Amino acid sequence: MTLRLLSKGDTYQMTNQQSFGKYATIIALLGEEQAAQLLPDFKNYKVVSGKVGTMDLKKVISSVETAAKRNNVIDESVYRETHALYHAIIEAAEGVTRGKLSVGDIMRTVGLSFSVVRGRPYQEQTEGEWIAVCFYGTIGAPIRGKEHETLGLGINHI
C-alpha cells in the first residue's frame, strides 16, 4: 500500500459505500467546506455540522438532534428518521465515552465538533437511506489541559 499526500486541488477517490462514515468523520475533523473539496462525490448528501461543549450528555444529544431538524437533514414528523438519528448519536457517543455513556456524573466534560450526514451509500436502491453521526474533540476532567482527544462514529439505516 502506498500513501500519497494530497496536493492542493487533488481529490480523494473512493466509492460512497466505502466512505460514508469517512465523509462524516472528515466533516467533523475539518469542516464541511474542506470535506466537500476532498470528496466531491458526496455533494448530493444532506449534511450539517456544529459544535457542543458540556458536562451533560443530554445536551450533546439535543444539540445534534436540533441541528439535524433545523437544517432539514431529518423530518421530525417521521418517527423512523428521528429514531435512526438517535441510534447513530448514541453509537457515536459510546465511541467518545469508551462505552460508558456518562459525562458530568463522573466529572468528565466534552468539547466536540459533530457532523450528521444523510444519503444513499449503496448503489442498490433497495438499501435506502442511511445516516451517520461523527464526534471529534476532547473529553476529560473539567480542568483546561486535563482532557484528551476523542472520536466516535455511529451509522444507522433510516
Short mmCIF file of N, CA and C in Angstrom, two decimals:
data_model
loop_
_atom_site.label_atom_id
_atom_site.label_comp_id
_atom_site.label_asym_id
_atom_site.label_seq_id
_atom_site.Cartn_x
_atom_site.Cartn_y
_atom_site.Cartn_z
N MET A 1 0.84 -1.17 0.00
CA MET A 1 0.00 0.00 0.00
C MET A 1 0.89 1.23 0.00
N THR A 2 0.57 2.17 -0.87
CA THR A 2 1.34 3.40 -0.97
C THR A 2 0.52 4.56 -0.44
N LEU A 3 1.12 5.38 0.34
CA LEU A 3 0.46 6.57 0.87
C LEU A 3 0.99 7.78 0.11
N ARG A 4 0.08 8.56 -0.43
CA ARG A 4 0.46 9.76 -1.16
C ARG A 4 -0.29 10.94 -0.56
N LEU A 5 0.42 11.96 -0.18
CA LEU A 5 -0.21 13.16 0.35
C LEU A 5 -0.89 13.91 -0.77
N LEU A 6 -2.07 14.45 -0.49
CA LEU A 6 -2.80 15.20 -1.49
C LEU A 6 -2.23 16.60 -1.62
N SER A 7 -2.12 17.04 -2.85
CA SER A 7 -1.73 18.43 -3.10
C SER A 7 -2.98 19.26 -3.22
N LYS A 8 -2.83 20.57 -3.14
CA LYS A 8 -3.98 21.45 -3.27
C LYS A 8 -4.67 21.18 -4.61
N GLY A 9 -5.97 20.99 -4.59
CA GLY A 9 -6.72 20.71 -5.80
C GLY A 9 -6.95 19.24 -6.07
N ASP A 10 -6.19 18.35 -5.42
CA ASP A 10 -6.39 16.91 -5.58
C ASP A 10 -7.65 16.49 -4.85
N THR A 11 -8.26 15.41 -5.29
CA THR A 11 -9.39 14.83 -4.59
C THR A 11 -9.08 13.38 -4.27
N TYR A 12 -9.73 12.87 -3.26
CA TYR A 12 -9.53 11.51 -2.81
C TYR A 12 -10.67 10.68 -3.38
N GLN A 13 -10.38 9.66 -4.17
CA GLN A 13 -11.41 8.89 -4.85
C GLN A 13 -11.70 7.57 -4.13
N MET A 14 -12.94 7.36 -3.83
CA MET A 14 -13.41 6.07 -3.35
C MET A 14 -14.92 6.04 -3.52
N THR A 15 -15.51 4.88 -3.43
CA THR A 15 -16.96 4.80 -3.63
C THR A 15 -17.70 5.31 -2.41
N ASN A 16 -18.92 5.73 -2.61
CA ASN A 16 -19.74 6.20 -1.50
C ASN A 16 -19.90 5.12 -0.43
N GLN A 17 -20.09 3.87 -0.87
CA GLN A 17 -20.27 2.77 0.06
C GLN A 17 -19.05 2.61 0.95
N GLN A 18 -17.86 2.80 0.42
CA GLN A 18 -16.64 2.63 1.19
C GLN A 18 -16.37 3.80 2.11
N SER A 19 -16.97 4.95 1.84
CA SER A 19 -16.52 6.13 2.56
C SER A 19 -17.62 6.96 3.22
N PHE A 20 -18.80 6.43 3.39
CA PHE A 20 -19.88 7.17 4.01
C PHE A 20 -19.49 7.64 5.42
N GLY A 21 -18.98 6.75 6.22
CA GLY A 21 -18.52 7.10 7.57
C GLY A 21 -17.27 7.97 7.53
N LYS A 22 -16.40 7.72 6.55
CA LYS A 22 -15.20 8.56 6.42
C LYS A 22 -15.58 9.99 6.09
N TYR A 23 -16.59 10.17 5.26
CA TYR A 23 -17.03 11.51 4.91
C TYR A 23 -17.54 12.24 6.17
N ALA A 24 -18.36 11.55 6.96
CA ALA A 24 -18.85 12.14 8.21
C ALA A 24 -17.68 12.49 9.13
N THR A 25 -16.68 11.63 9.17
CA THR A 25 -15.51 11.86 10.02
C THR A 25 -14.70 13.06 9.53
N ILE A 26 -14.50 13.14 8.22
CA ILE A 26 -13.74 14.27 7.66
C ILE A 26 -14.45 15.59 7.95
N ILE A 27 -15.77 15.60 7.87
CA ILE A 27 -16.52 16.82 8.18
C ILE A 27 -16.30 17.21 9.64
N ALA A 28 -16.40 16.25 10.55
CA ALA A 28 -16.20 16.55 11.97
C ALA A 28 -14.78 17.04 12.23
N LEU A 29 -13.81 16.50 11.51
CA LEU A 29 -12.41 16.87 11.70
C LEU A 29 -12.06 18.21 11.05
N LEU A 30 -12.51 18.42 9.81
CA LEU A 30 -12.04 19.55 9.01
C LEU A 30 -13.10 20.59 8.68
N GLY A 31 -14.38 20.23 8.77
CA GLY A 31 -15.45 21.14 8.39
C GLY A 31 -16.04 20.77 7.04
N GLU A 32 -17.23 21.29 6.78
CA GLU A 32 -17.98 20.94 5.57
C GLU A 32 -17.28 21.35 4.28
N GLU A 33 -16.71 22.53 4.27
CA GLU A 33 -16.10 23.05 3.04
C GLU A 33 -14.91 22.20 2.59
N GLN A 34 -14.01 21.90 3.51
CA GLN A 34 -12.84 21.09 3.15
C GLN A 34 -13.24 19.66 2.80
N ALA A 35 -14.24 19.11 3.50
CA ALA A 35 -14.70 17.76 3.21
C ALA A 35 -15.28 17.69 1.80
N ALA A 36 -16.02 18.71 1.39
CA ALA A 36 -16.61 18.74 0.05
C ALA A 36 -15.52 18.81 -1.02
N GLN A 37 -14.42 19.48 -0.71
CA GLN A 37 -13.30 19.55 -1.66
C GLN A 37 -12.58 18.21 -1.77
N LEU A 38 -12.43 17.51 -0.65
CA LEU A 38 -11.74 16.22 -0.65
C LEU A 38 -12.57 15.11 -1.28
N LEU A 39 -13.87 15.13 -1.04
CA LEU A 39 -14.76 14.07 -1.53
C LEU A 39 -15.95 14.68 -2.26
N PRO A 40 -15.75 15.17 -3.47
CA PRO A 40 -16.83 15.86 -4.18
C PRO A 40 -18.00 14.96 -4.57
N ASP A 41 -17.82 13.64 -4.57
CA ASP A 41 -18.90 12.72 -4.93
C ASP A 41 -20.07 12.77 -3.94
N PHE A 42 -19.87 13.39 -2.80
CA PHE A 42 -20.90 13.43 -1.77
C PHE A 42 -21.77 14.68 -1.83
N LYS A 43 -21.70 15.43 -2.92
CA LYS A 43 -22.41 16.70 -2.99
C LYS A 43 -23.94 16.54 -2.89
N ASN A 44 -24.46 15.35 -3.17
CA ASN A 44 -25.91 15.14 -3.10
C ASN A 44 -26.38 14.70 -1.71
N TYR A 45 -25.47 14.57 -0.76
CA TYR A 45 -25.84 14.14 0.58
C TYR A 45 -26.29 15.35 1.39
N LYS A 46 -27.17 15.11 2.35
CA LYS A 46 -27.57 16.16 3.28
C LYS A 46 -26.57 16.17 4.43
N VAL A 47 -26.10 17.35 4.78
CA VAL A 47 -25.05 17.46 5.79
C VAL A 47 -25.34 18.62 6.72
N VAL A 48 -25.01 18.43 7.99
CA VAL A 48 -24.99 19.53 8.95
C VAL A 48 -23.83 19.27 9.90
N SER A 49 -23.22 20.34 10.36
CA SER A 49 -22.15 20.20 11.35
C SER A 49 -22.29 21.28 12.39
N GLY A 50 -21.63 21.08 13.52
CA GLY A 50 -21.70 22.05 14.60
C GLY A 50 -20.73 21.71 15.70
N LYS A 51 -20.88 22.42 16.81
CA LYS A 51 -20.01 22.20 17.97
C LYS A 51 -20.87 22.20 19.24
N VAL A 52 -20.39 21.44 20.23
CA VAL A 52 -21.06 21.41 21.52
C VAL A 52 -20.01 21.14 22.60
N GLY A 53 -20.14 21.83 23.70
CA GLY A 53 -19.27 21.62 24.85
C GLY A 53 -20.13 21.59 26.10
N THR A 54 -19.99 20.54 26.92
CA THR A 54 -20.89 20.39 28.06
C THR A 54 -20.40 19.29 29.00
N MET A 55 -21.00 19.25 30.17
CA MET A 55 -20.82 18.13 31.09
C MET A 55 -22.09 17.28 31.14
N ASP A 56 -23.02 17.54 30.23
CA ASP A 56 -24.32 16.87 30.22
C ASP A 56 -24.52 16.17 28.87
N LEU A 57 -24.54 14.84 28.87
CA LEU A 57 -24.69 14.08 27.63
C LEU A 57 -26.02 14.38 26.94
N LYS A 58 -27.05 14.70 27.71
CA LYS A 58 -28.35 15.05 27.11
C LYS A 58 -28.22 16.28 26.22
N LYS A 59 -27.35 17.21 26.59
CA LYS A 59 -27.14 18.41 25.77
C LYS A 59 -26.43 18.08 24.47
N VAL A 60 -25.53 17.11 24.51
CA VAL A 60 -24.87 16.67 23.28
C VAL A 60 -25.92 16.10 22.33
N ILE A 61 -26.75 15.21 22.84
CA ILE A 61 -27.79 14.57 22.03
C ILE A 61 -28.75 15.62 21.47
N SER A 62 -29.21 16.51 22.32
CA SER A 62 -30.18 17.51 21.85
C SER A 62 -29.57 18.50 20.87
N SER A 63 -28.29 18.82 21.01
CA SER A 63 -27.62 19.72 20.06
C SER A 63 -27.59 19.11 18.66
N VAL A 64 -27.25 17.83 18.59
CA VAL A 64 -27.19 17.16 17.29
C VAL A 64 -28.59 17.02 16.71
N GLU A 65 -29.56 16.61 17.51
CA GLU A 65 -30.94 16.48 17.04
C GLU A 65 -31.48 17.81 16.53
N THR A 66 -31.27 18.87 17.28
CA THR A 66 -31.76 20.19 16.89
C THR A 66 -31.13 20.64 15.59
N ALA A 67 -29.83 20.46 15.45
CA ALA A 67 -29.15 20.86 14.21
C ALA A 67 -29.70 20.07 13.01
N ALA A 68 -29.89 18.76 13.18
CA ALA A 68 -30.40 17.93 12.09
C ALA A 68 -31.82 18.33 11.70
N LYS A 69 -32.65 18.64 12.68
CA LYS A 69 -34.04 19.03 12.39
C LYS A 69 -34.10 20.42 11.76
N ARG A 70 -33.38 21.38 12.31
CA ARG A 70 -33.42 22.76 11.79
C ARG A 70 -32.84 22.88 10.39
N ASN A 71 -31.94 21.99 10.04
CA ASN A 71 -31.30 22.04 8.72
C ASN A 71 -31.87 21.01 7.75
N ASN A 72 -33.03 20.46 8.09
CA ASN A 72 -33.77 19.53 7.23
C ASN A 72 -32.98 18.30 6.81
N VAL A 73 -32.09 17.85 7.69
CA VAL A 73 -31.41 16.58 7.44
C VAL A 73 -32.37 15.44 7.77
N ILE A 74 -33.19 15.64 8.78
CA ILE A 74 -34.27 14.69 9.08
C ILE A 74 -35.58 15.46 9.19
N ASP A 75 -36.67 14.74 8.99
CA ASP A 75 -38.02 15.30 9.16
C ASP A 75 -38.52 14.80 10.52
N GLU A 76 -38.64 15.72 11.47
CA GLU A 76 -39.01 15.31 12.82
C GLU A 76 -40.41 14.71 12.91
N SER A 77 -41.25 14.90 11.90
CA SER A 77 -42.59 14.31 11.93
C SER A 77 -42.57 12.83 11.50
N VAL A 78 -41.43 12.37 10.99
CA VAL A 78 -41.29 10.97 10.58
C VAL A 78 -40.49 10.25 11.66
N TYR A 79 -41.17 9.42 12.43
CA TYR A 79 -40.54 8.77 13.59
C TYR A 79 -39.29 8.00 13.23
N ARG A 80 -39.30 7.23 12.15
CA ARG A 80 -38.14 6.39 11.83
C ARG A 80 -36.88 7.21 11.58
N GLU A 81 -37.03 8.45 11.10
CA GLU A 81 -35.87 9.30 10.86
C GLU A 81 -35.27 9.78 12.19
N THR A 82 -36.12 10.22 13.10
CA THR A 82 -35.65 10.64 14.43
C THR A 82 -35.03 9.46 15.17
N HIS A 83 -35.65 8.29 15.04
CA HIS A 83 -35.17 7.09 15.70
C HIS A 83 -33.79 6.67 15.17
N ALA A 84 -33.62 6.70 13.86
CA ALA A 84 -32.33 6.35 13.25
C ALA A 84 -31.25 7.34 13.69
N LEU A 85 -31.58 8.62 13.72
CA LEU A 85 -30.62 9.64 14.16
C LEU A 85 -30.22 9.38 15.61
N TYR A 86 -31.19 9.11 16.47
CA TYR A 86 -30.92 8.85 17.88
C TYR A 86 -29.93 7.70 18.04
N HIS A 87 -30.16 6.60 17.32
CA HIS A 87 -29.26 5.45 17.46
C HIS A 87 -27.86 5.76 16.94
N ALA A 88 -27.75 6.54 15.86
CA ALA A 88 -26.44 6.92 15.36
C ALA A 88 -25.71 7.83 16.36
N ILE A 89 -26.46 8.73 17.01
CA ILE A 89 -25.87 9.60 18.04
C ILE A 89 -25.34 8.78 19.20
N ILE A 90 -26.14 7.85 19.68
CA ILE A 90 -25.75 7.03 20.83
C ILE A 90 -24.52 6.19 20.50
N GLU A 91 -24.49 5.61 19.29
CA GLU A 91 -23.34 4.81 18.88
C GLU A 91 -22.07 5.67 18.83
N ALA A 92 -22.19 6.87 18.28
CA ALA A 92 -21.03 7.78 18.22
C ALA A 92 -20.62 8.22 19.62
N ALA A 93 -21.58 8.49 20.49
CA ALA A 93 -21.28 8.91 21.86
C ALA A 93 -20.58 7.79 22.64
N GLU A 94 -20.95 6.54 22.37
CA GLU A 94 -20.28 5.42 23.03
C GLU A 94 -18.81 5.37 22.63
N GLY A 95 -18.50 5.74 21.39
CA GLY A 95 -17.10 5.80 20.97
C GLY A 95 -16.36 6.89 21.70
N VAL A 96 -17.00 8.03 21.87
CA VAL A 96 -16.38 9.17 22.56
C VAL A 96 -16.13 8.84 24.03
N THR A 97 -17.08 8.18 24.66
CA THR A 97 -17.00 7.93 26.11
C THR A 97 -16.49 6.53 26.44
N ARG A 98 -15.97 5.82 25.43
CA ARG A 98 -15.44 4.47 25.61
C ARG A 98 -16.47 3.51 26.19
N GLY A 99 -17.69 3.63 25.72
CA GLY A 99 -18.74 2.71 26.12
C GLY A 99 -19.47 3.06 27.40
N LYS A 100 -19.00 4.06 28.13
CA LYS A 100 -19.65 4.47 29.37
C LYS A 100 -20.40 5.77 29.08
N LEU A 101 -21.69 5.67 28.80
CA LEU A 101 -22.47 6.85 28.43
C LEU A 101 -22.70 7.75 29.64
N SER A 102 -21.62 8.28 30.13
CA SER A 102 -21.67 9.16 31.29
C SER A 102 -20.61 10.23 31.11
N VAL A 103 -21.00 11.45 31.43
CA VAL A 103 -20.04 12.55 31.30
C VAL A 103 -19.98 13.29 32.63
N GLY A 104 -20.90 14.21 32.89
CA GLY A 104 -20.87 15.03 34.09
C GLY A 104 -20.98 14.26 35.39
N ASP A 105 -21.70 13.13 35.37
CA ASP A 105 -21.88 12.34 36.58
C ASP A 105 -20.56 11.86 37.17
N ILE A 106 -19.58 11.68 36.33
CA ILE A 106 -18.27 11.20 36.81
C ILE A 106 -17.19 12.26 36.56
N MET A 107 -17.60 13.52 36.57
CA MET A 107 -16.70 14.67 36.45
C MET A 107 -15.88 14.65 35.15
N ARG A 108 -16.58 14.38 34.04
CA ARG A 108 -15.95 14.49 32.72
C ARG A 108 -16.70 15.54 31.92
N THR A 109 -15.98 16.24 31.08
CA THR A 109 -16.59 17.22 30.20
C THR A 109 -16.14 16.93 28.78
N VAL A 110 -16.95 17.35 27.80
CA VAL A 110 -16.60 17.17 26.41
C VAL A 110 -16.65 18.50 25.67
N GLY A 111 -15.79 18.64 24.70
CA GLY A 111 -15.82 19.73 23.75
C GLY A 111 -15.73 19.09 22.38
N LEU A 112 -16.84 19.07 21.64
CA LEU A 112 -16.91 18.26 20.42
C LEU A 112 -17.36 19.06 19.20
N SER A 113 -16.77 18.72 18.07
CA SER A 113 -17.31 19.09 16.77
C SER A 113 -18.12 17.88 16.34
N PHE A 114 -19.22 18.12 15.64
CA PHE A 114 -20.01 16.98 15.18
C PHE A 114 -20.44 17.18 13.74
N SER A 115 -20.77 16.07 13.11
CA SER A 115 -21.34 16.09 11.76
C SER A 115 -22.47 15.08 11.69
N VAL A 116 -23.44 15.38 10.86
CA VAL A 116 -24.52 14.46 10.54
C VAL A 116 -24.60 14.41 9.02
N VAL A 117 -24.55 13.20 8.46
CA VAL A 117 -24.60 13.01 7.01
C VAL A 117 -25.71 12.02 6.71
N ARG A 118 -26.55 12.37 5.73
CA ARG A 118 -27.65 11.50 5.32
C ARG A 118 -27.56 11.28 3.82
N GLY A 119 -27.69 10.02 3.41
CA GLY A 119 -27.65 9.74 1.98
C GLY A 119 -27.80 8.27 1.67
N ARG A 120 -27.53 7.94 0.41
CA ARG A 120 -27.63 6.57 -0.08
C ARG A 120 -26.22 6.07 -0.45
N PRO A 121 -25.54 5.43 0.50
CA PRO A 121 -24.18 4.98 0.22
C PRO A 121 -24.11 3.72 -0.64
N TYR A 122 -25.22 3.05 -0.87
CA TYR A 122 -25.23 1.82 -1.66
C TYR A 122 -25.86 2.07 -3.02
N GLN A 123 -25.36 1.40 -4.04
CA GLN A 123 -25.91 1.56 -5.39
C GLN A 123 -27.31 0.96 -5.49
N GLU A 124 -27.57 -0.11 -4.75
CA GLU A 124 -28.88 -0.75 -4.79
C GLU A 124 -29.90 0.16 -4.10
N GLN A 125 -30.90 0.58 -4.81
CA GLN A 125 -31.91 1.48 -4.25
C GLN A 125 -32.69 0.84 -3.11
N THR A 126 -32.76 -0.49 -3.08
CA THR A 126 -33.49 -1.17 -2.01
C THR A 126 -32.82 -0.98 -0.64
N GLU A 127 -31.54 -0.60 -0.63
CA GLU A 127 -30.84 -0.37 0.64
C GLU A 127 -31.30 0.91 1.33
N GLY A 128 -31.89 1.80 0.59
CA GLY A 128 -32.45 3.02 1.17
C GLY A 128 -31.42 4.00 1.69
N GLU A 129 -31.90 4.92 2.53
CA GLU A 129 -31.05 5.97 3.06
C GLU A 129 -30.45 5.56 4.41
N TRP A 130 -29.27 6.12 4.66
CA TRP A 130 -28.54 5.89 5.89
C TRP A 130 -28.17 7.22 6.51
N ILE A 131 -27.86 7.19 7.79
CA ILE A 131 -27.45 8.41 8.48
C ILE A 131 -26.20 8.11 9.30
N ALA A 132 -25.25 9.03 9.26
CA ALA A 132 -24.01 8.87 10.02
C ALA A 132 -23.83 10.09 10.92
N VAL A 133 -23.36 9.85 12.13
CA VAL A 133 -23.04 10.92 13.08
C VAL A 133 -21.61 10.69 13.53
N CYS A 134 -20.82 11.75 13.52
CA CYS A 134 -19.45 11.66 13.99
C CYS A 134 -19.16 12.78 14.97
N PHE A 135 -18.46 12.44 16.05
CA PHE A 135 -17.99 13.41 17.03
C PHE A 135 -16.46 13.39 17.04
N TYR A 136 -15.86 14.57 17.09
CA TYR A 136 -14.42 14.67 17.29
C TYR A 136 -14.17 15.83 18.24
N GLY A 137 -13.29 15.62 19.20
CA GLY A 137 -12.96 16.71 20.12
C GLY A 137 -12.17 16.21 21.31
N THR A 138 -12.53 16.75 22.47
CA THR A 138 -11.82 16.39 23.69
C THR A 138 -12.79 15.90 24.76
N ILE A 139 -12.27 15.08 25.64
CA ILE A 139 -13.02 14.60 26.80
C ILE A 139 -12.03 14.51 27.96
N GLY A 140 -12.50 14.80 29.15
CA GLY A 140 -11.62 14.69 30.31
C GLY A 140 -12.14 15.45 31.50
N ALA A 141 -11.26 15.64 32.45
CA ALA A 141 -11.61 16.37 33.66
C ALA A 141 -11.99 17.81 33.29
N PRO A 142 -12.90 18.40 34.05
CA PRO A 142 -13.32 19.78 33.73
C PRO A 142 -12.27 20.82 34.13
N ILE A 143 -11.03 20.55 33.77
CA ILE A 143 -9.91 21.45 34.04
C ILE A 143 -9.14 21.58 32.73
N ARG A 144 -8.97 22.82 32.25
CA ARG A 144 -8.28 23.02 30.97
C ARG A 144 -6.90 22.38 31.01
N GLY A 145 -6.62 21.61 29.95
CA GLY A 145 -5.34 20.93 29.84
C GLY A 145 -5.35 19.51 30.39
N LYS A 146 -6.45 19.10 31.00
CA LYS A 146 -6.54 17.75 31.57
C LYS A 146 -7.40 16.83 30.71
N GLU A 147 -7.69 17.25 29.48
CA GLU A 147 -8.51 16.43 28.60
C GLU A 147 -7.65 15.81 27.51
N HIS A 148 -8.23 14.88 26.76
CA HIS A 148 -7.54 14.25 25.64
C HIS A 148 -8.48 14.15 24.45
N GLU A 149 -7.92 13.88 23.29
CA GLU A 149 -8.72 13.77 22.08
C GLU A 149 -9.60 12.54 22.12
N THR A 150 -10.71 12.63 21.38
CA THR A 150 -11.63 11.51 21.29
C THR A 150 -12.35 11.57 19.94
N LEU A 151 -12.84 10.42 19.50
CA LEU A 151 -13.53 10.32 18.22
C LEU A 151 -14.58 9.22 18.32
N GLY A 152 -15.76 9.48 17.80
CA GLY A 152 -16.81 8.47 17.81
C GLY A 152 -17.63 8.56 16.53
N LEU A 153 -18.02 7.41 15.98
CA LEU A 153 -18.80 7.35 14.74
C LEU A 153 -19.96 6.40 14.92
N GLY A 154 -21.13 6.83 14.49
CA GLY A 154 -22.31 5.97 14.51
C GLY A 154 -23.00 6.04 13.17
N ILE A 155 -23.40 4.87 12.64
CA ILE A 155 -24.09 4.80 11.35
C ILE A 155 -25.32 3.92 11.52
N ASN A 156 -26.45 4.39 10.98
CA ASN A 156 -27.69 3.63 11.10
C ASN A 156 -28.51 3.82 9.84
N HIS A 157 -29.30 2.79 9.51
CA HIS A 157 -30.20 2.91 8.35
C HIS A 157 -31.48 3.63 8.77
N ILE A 158 -32.09 4.30 7.83
CA ILE A 158 -33.33 5.02 8.13
C ILE A 158 -34.50 4.15 7.72
#
